XYZ file of C-alpha atoms in Angstrom:
282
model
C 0.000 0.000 0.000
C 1.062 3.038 -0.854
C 2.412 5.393 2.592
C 0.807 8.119 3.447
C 3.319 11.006 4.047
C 3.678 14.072 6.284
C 4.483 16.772 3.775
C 7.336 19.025 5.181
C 5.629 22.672 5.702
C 8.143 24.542 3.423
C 6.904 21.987 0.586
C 2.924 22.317 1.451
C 3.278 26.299 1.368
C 5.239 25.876 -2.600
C 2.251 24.202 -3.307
C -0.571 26.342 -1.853
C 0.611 29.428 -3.731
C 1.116 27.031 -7.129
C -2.467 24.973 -6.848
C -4.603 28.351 -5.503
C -4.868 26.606 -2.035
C -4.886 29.532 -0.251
C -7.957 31.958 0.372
C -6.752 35.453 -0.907
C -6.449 33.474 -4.236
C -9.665 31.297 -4.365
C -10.826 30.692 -8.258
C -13.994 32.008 -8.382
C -15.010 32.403 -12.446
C -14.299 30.504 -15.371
C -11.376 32.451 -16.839
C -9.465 31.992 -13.338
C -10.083 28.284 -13.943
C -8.725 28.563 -17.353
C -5.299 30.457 -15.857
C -5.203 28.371 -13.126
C -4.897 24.859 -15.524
C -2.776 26.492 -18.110
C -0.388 27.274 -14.975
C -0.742 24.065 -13.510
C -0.635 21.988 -16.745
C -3.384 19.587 -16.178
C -5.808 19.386 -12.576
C -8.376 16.864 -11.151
C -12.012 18.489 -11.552
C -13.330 17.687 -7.545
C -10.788 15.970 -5.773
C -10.019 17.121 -2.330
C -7.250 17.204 0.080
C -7.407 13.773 0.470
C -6.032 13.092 -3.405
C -2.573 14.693 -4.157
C -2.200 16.708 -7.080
C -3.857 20.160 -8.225
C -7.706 20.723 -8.257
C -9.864 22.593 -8.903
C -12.315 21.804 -6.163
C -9.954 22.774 -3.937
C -8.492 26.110 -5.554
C -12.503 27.278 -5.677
C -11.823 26.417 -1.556
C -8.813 28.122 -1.386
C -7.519 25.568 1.163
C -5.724 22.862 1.440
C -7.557 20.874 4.062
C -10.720 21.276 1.503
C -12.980 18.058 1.735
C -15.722 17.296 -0.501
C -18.582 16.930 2.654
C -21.140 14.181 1.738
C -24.045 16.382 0.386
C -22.596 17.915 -2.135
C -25.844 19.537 -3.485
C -25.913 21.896 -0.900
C -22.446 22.371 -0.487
C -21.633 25.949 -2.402
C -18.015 25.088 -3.165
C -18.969 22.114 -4.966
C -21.768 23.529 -6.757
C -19.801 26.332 -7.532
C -17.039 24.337 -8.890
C -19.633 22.060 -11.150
C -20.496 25.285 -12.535
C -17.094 26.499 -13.716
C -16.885 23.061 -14.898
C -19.775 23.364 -17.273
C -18.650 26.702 -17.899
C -14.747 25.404 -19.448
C -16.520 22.793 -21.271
C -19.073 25.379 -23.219
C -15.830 27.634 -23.565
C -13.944 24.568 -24.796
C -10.391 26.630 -24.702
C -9.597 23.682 -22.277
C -9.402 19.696 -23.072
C -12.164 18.161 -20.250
C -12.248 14.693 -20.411
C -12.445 11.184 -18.011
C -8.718 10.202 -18.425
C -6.907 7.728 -16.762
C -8.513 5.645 -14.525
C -11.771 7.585 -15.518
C -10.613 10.242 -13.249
C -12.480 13.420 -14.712
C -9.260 15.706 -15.678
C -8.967 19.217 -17.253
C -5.216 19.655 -19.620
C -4.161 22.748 -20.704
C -3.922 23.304 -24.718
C 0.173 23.041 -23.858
C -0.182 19.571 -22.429
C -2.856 17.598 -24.603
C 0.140 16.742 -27.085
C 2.055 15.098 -24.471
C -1.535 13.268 -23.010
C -2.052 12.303 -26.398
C 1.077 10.211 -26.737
C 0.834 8.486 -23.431
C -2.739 7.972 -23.601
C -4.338 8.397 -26.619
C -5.161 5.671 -29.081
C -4.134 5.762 -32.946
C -6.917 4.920 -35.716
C -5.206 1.949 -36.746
C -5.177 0.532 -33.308
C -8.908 1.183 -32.674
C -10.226 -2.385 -33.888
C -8.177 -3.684 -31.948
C -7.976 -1.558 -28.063
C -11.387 -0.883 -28.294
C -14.342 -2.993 -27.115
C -17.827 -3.185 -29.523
C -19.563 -0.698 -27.336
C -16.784 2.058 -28.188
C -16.314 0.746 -31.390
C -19.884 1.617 -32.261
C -20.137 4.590 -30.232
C -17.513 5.963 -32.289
C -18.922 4.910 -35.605
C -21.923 6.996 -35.371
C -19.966 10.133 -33.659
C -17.922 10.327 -36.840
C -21.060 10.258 -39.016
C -23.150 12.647 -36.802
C -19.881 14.599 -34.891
C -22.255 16.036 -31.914
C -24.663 13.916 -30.375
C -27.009 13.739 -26.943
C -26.288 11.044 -24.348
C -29.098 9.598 -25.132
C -29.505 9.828 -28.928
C -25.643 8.696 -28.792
C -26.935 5.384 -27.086
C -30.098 5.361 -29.254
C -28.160 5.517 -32.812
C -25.286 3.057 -31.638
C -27.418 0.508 -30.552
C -26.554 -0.317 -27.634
C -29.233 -1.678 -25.205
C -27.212 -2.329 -22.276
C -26.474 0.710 -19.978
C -23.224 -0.453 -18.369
C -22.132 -1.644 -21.867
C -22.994 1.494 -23.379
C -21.330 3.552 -20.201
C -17.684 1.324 -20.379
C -17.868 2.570 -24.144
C -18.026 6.417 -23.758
C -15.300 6.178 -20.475
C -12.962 3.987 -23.428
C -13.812 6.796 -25.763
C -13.100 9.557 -23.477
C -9.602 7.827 -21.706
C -8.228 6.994 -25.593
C -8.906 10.818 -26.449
C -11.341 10.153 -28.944
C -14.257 12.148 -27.882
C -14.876 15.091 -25.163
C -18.134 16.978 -23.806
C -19.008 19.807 -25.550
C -21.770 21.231 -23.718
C -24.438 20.297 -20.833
C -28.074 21.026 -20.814
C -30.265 20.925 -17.396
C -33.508 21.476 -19.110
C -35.813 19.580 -20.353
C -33.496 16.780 -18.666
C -30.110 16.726 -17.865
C -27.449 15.314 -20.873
C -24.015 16.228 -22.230
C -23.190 16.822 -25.786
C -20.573 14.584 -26.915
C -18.443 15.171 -29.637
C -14.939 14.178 -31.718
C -11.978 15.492 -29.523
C -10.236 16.220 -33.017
C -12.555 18.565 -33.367
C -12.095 20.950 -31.142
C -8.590 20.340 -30.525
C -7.311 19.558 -33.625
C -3.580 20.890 -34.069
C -2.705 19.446 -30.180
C -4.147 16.049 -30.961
C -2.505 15.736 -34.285
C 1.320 16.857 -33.441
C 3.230 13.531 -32.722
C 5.289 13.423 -29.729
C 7.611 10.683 -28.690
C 6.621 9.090 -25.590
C 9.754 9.441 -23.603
C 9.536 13.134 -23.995
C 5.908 13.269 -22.932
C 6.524 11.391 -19.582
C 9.006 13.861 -19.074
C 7.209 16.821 -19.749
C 3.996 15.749 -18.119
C 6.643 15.278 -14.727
C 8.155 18.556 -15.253
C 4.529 19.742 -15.075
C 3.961 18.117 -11.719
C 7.358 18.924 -10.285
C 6.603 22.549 -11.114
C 3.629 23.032 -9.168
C 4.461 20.408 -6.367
C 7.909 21.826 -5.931
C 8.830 18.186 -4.715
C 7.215 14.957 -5.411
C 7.472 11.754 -3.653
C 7.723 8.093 -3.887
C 4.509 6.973 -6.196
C 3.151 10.220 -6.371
C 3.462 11.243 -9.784
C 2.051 8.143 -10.888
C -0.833 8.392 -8.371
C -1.842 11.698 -9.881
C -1.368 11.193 -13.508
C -2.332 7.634 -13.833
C 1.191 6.762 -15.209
C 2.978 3.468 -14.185
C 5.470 3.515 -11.692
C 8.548 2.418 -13.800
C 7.160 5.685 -16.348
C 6.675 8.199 -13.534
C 10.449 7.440 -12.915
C 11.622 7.883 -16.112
C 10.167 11.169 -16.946
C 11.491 12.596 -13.126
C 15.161 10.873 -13.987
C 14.855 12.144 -17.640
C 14.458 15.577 -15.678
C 17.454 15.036 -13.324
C 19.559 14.197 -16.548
C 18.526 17.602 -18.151
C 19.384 19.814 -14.340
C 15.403 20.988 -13.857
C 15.571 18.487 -10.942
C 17.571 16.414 -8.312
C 16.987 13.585 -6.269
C 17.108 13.836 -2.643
C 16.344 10.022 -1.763
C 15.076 6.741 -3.728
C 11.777 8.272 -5.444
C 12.231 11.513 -4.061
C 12.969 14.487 -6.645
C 12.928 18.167 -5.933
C 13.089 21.615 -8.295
C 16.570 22.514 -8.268
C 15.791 26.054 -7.766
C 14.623 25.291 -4.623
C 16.285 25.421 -1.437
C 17.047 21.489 -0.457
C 14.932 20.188 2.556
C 16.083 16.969 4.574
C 14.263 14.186 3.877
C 14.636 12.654 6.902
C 11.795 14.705 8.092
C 9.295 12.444 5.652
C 7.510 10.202 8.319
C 5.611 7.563 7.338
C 2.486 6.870 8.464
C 1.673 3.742 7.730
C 3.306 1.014 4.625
């Protein structure tokens, strides 16, 4: 099991002033959202505290002990920040998408190259990586290029709700297809449509995988100012042995140095001892 560390302080400030966790810089519009990814790189949509990595639950908190409480209807932080997030996707000037491990994940324009190569999925490999459900999902999106939730499920003939469901997470973690819009009234649905579409220059520009590990660590390691054993690849949904070669690929380069096994740090910043990591539990 992965342990559950006790940040050092000097680290936890870096990263309140980098992920907006503090309360004189709150996002509270749209726009700030959209600054707040591009400067991050890429952020979880309504993760809390107790999920490492920027979000942007928690920078509409403007703390970093933010929890999401259990009735999140009434909760105004989380409304608030479901708003924004319908906002971005209306605005579409950011990529908003279930990623890896169907996490729902905003990327800034900068990064969705570097997503692309790690995750995405290449026409010629689509018989193959993809299930039916997707496979047909993805048929009729090309032929139609926005559809309803439900029209989606209607044309592609799919009966089977958890069939249908697998298919549009496949579609959305292979960066194939995106929300383009929500409607609330008469019923509640998103518009889906061809990722290409709205992002087409950053999803066709090839990038070699090595260098998109790397730069989606160097994107990490700038807002977290340090980043522990497993955390990278907790956040990003990147294997372990990856997460270590885009951090060593940025010790090799000087952006950053390692201070123990798993443990790398901005070189601009002044060293800390890592001694002071305590483990909770293993």
């Amino acid at each position: 099991m992965l342990a559950i560390r006790e940040i050092p302080s000097e680290v936890e400030e870096y990263r309140d002033e980098r992920w907006r966790r503090e309360g004189m810089r709150q996002v509270e519009s749209a726009i700030e959202a959209e600054r707040f990814i591009e400067q991050v790189g890429f952020a979880a949509c309504l993760t809390d505290s107790r999920r490492p990595g920027p979000s942007l639950y928690v920078a509409v908190c403007g703390r970093r002990d933010a929890v999401m409480p259990r009735n999140v209807q009434k909760d105004p932080e989380a409304s608030l920040t479901w708003v924004l997030k319908d906002e971005i996707i209306k605005r579409g000037k950011v990529y908003y998408a279930k990623l890896a491990r169907g996490k729902a994940t905003f990327v800034a324009p900068r990064m969705i190259p570097h997503f692309k190569a790690v995750w995405g999925l290449q026409r010629a490999d689509e018989q193959r990586a993809l299930s039916r459900s997707a496979q047909a999902i993805l048929r009729v999106l090309r032929r139609e290029w926005e559809m309803s939730t439900s029209d989606l499920r209607e044309a592609s003939g799919i009966r089977e709700r958890s069939a249908f469901n697998r298919g549009m997470d496949e579609l959305q973690a292979a960066m194939l297809m995106i929300p383009s819009e929500v409607y609330y009234q008469p019923k509640f649905t998103y518009i889906w449509t061809l990722a290409v579409g709205r992002f087409p220059d950053q999803l066709r520009k090839r990038v070699n995988r090595d260098i998109a590990m790397r730069e989606i660590a160097r994107s990490f390691l700038a807002g977290a100012g340090t980043t522990f054993r497993g955390e990278l690849a907790r956040v990003t949904g990147l294997s372990r042995p990856e997460a270590g070669r885009g951090n060593r690929a940025l010790v090799a380069e000087g952006y950053a140095t390692v201070l123990s096994s798993g443990v790398y740090q901005l070189c601009q910043r002044p060293p800390f001892d890592p001694r002071t990591l305590r483990s909770t539990f293993e």
